C-alpha positions as a printed Julia matrix, in Angstrom:
116×3 Matrix{Float64}:
 101.8   -29.03  69.01
 103.08  -25.53  69.66
 103.26  -22.95  66.9
 104.54  -19.39  66.73
 102.85  -17.42  63.98
 104.69  -14.35  62.71
 103.36  -11.45  60.7
 104.36   -7.98  59.58
 107.41   -8.65  57.43
 107.79   -7.26  53.96
 109.57   -4.8   51.74
 110.11   -1.24  52.9
 112.31    1.64  51.82
 115.15    2.99  53.89
 113.86    5.15  56.73
 110.52    3.4   56.84
 108.88    1.37  59.58
 107.49   -2.09  60.11
 105.8    -3.78  63.04
 106.32   -7.49  63.51
 104.05   -9.65  65.64
 104.38  -13.21  66.85
 101.6   -15.14  68.56
 102.0   -18.5   70.22
  99.32  -21.17  70.13
  98.95  -24.72  71.33
 100.04  -26.22  74.61
 102.32  -23.49  75.84
 103.87  -23.44  79.27
 104.23  -20.13  81.05
 106.54  -18.01  78.92
 109.33  -16.18  80.7
 111.22  -14.64  77.78
 110.06  -13.53  74.35
 112.61  -12.45  71.81
 113.45  -11.64  68.22
 116.45  -12.89  66.28
 117.54  -12.22  62.73
 119.8   -13.8   60.17
 121.12  -11.98  57.13
 122.6   -13.76  54.1
 126.05  -15.08  54.93
 125.74  -14.0   58.56
 125.22  -15.79  61.85
 121.84  -15.56  63.52
 121.89  -12.82  66.13
 119.71  -11.63  68.96
 117.83   -8.44  68.11
 115.89   -7.93  71.32
 114.23   -9.82  74.12
 111.77   -9.02  76.85
 111.24  -10.81  80.14
 107.78  -11.32  81.61
 108.37   -8.6   84.18
 109.11   -6.1   81.43
 112.91   -5.9   81.36
 114.28   -5.55  77.84
 117.59   -5.94  76.06
 118.59   -4.78  72.57
 121.43   -5.33  70.19
 123.58   -2.22  69.86
 122.76   -2.0   66.17
 119.05   -1.46  66.82
 119.03    0.59  70.02
 116.96    3.72  69.66
 115.23    2.42  66.54
 113.48   -0.81  67.58
 111.09   -1.4   70.46
 110.03   -4.79  71.78
 106.82   -5.29  73.74
 104.59   -8.16  74.8
 101.01   -8.97  75.63
 101.08  -11.9   78.01
  97.33  -12.48  77.88
  97.56  -12.92  74.11
 100.88  -14.8   74.1
 102.13  -12.21  71.66
 105.4   -10.34  71.22
 105.83   -7.3   68.98
 108.8    -5.62  67.4
 108.31   -2.04  66.27
 111.07   -1.21  63.78
 111.64    2.43  62.87
 114.27    4.19  60.78
 114.99    0.98  58.95
 118.29    0.61  57.11
 119.36   -1.75  54.32
 121.57   -3.54  56.83
 118.42   -4.53  58.73
 117.52   -6.81  55.83
 117.26  -10.34  57.2
 114.94  -13.15  58.11
 113.48  -12.37  61.52
 112.6   -15.17  63.92
 110.65  -14.97  67.15
 111.5   -17.17  70.1
 109.66  -17.98  73.31
 111.33  -19.56  76.31
 109.2   -21.05  79.07
 109.97  -20.76  82.76
 111.06  -24.41  82.61
 113.52  -23.77  79.78
 111.49  -25.04  76.83
 112.22  -23.11  73.64
 109.81  -22.4   70.8
 110.79  -20.86  67.45
 108.82  -19.2   64.71
 109.33  -20.05  61.04
 110.83  -16.67  60.24
 109.6   -13.71  58.26
 111.55  -11.81  55.62
 112.28   -8.12  56.13
 113.84   -6.34  53.17
 114.9    -2.71  53.3
 115.74   -1.0   50.03
 117.92    2.08  49.65
């Protein structure tokens, strides 16, 4: 019914950049929060960044100054610009939308691998 399609993952060397995108389709309610999570092997899934409809953002300490989250409400799309990538950024990245009524939507995840 509702799908979140992610793109932009891949393999990059340390210090490089990637831009992730996630677009929602289907019968979406008004989305209040768009966010990115990641899960590395043997680690718990963690919040990377989120952005509220009004533009307020929040970032994990580990990515502050390197990652930037943005959104295009008209396109139901959230982006994650990742710069100065490190091997420890290697993980599966998931996007998440939360509607104003509390409904949550998750993407399938996209692999980001950063080599030394």
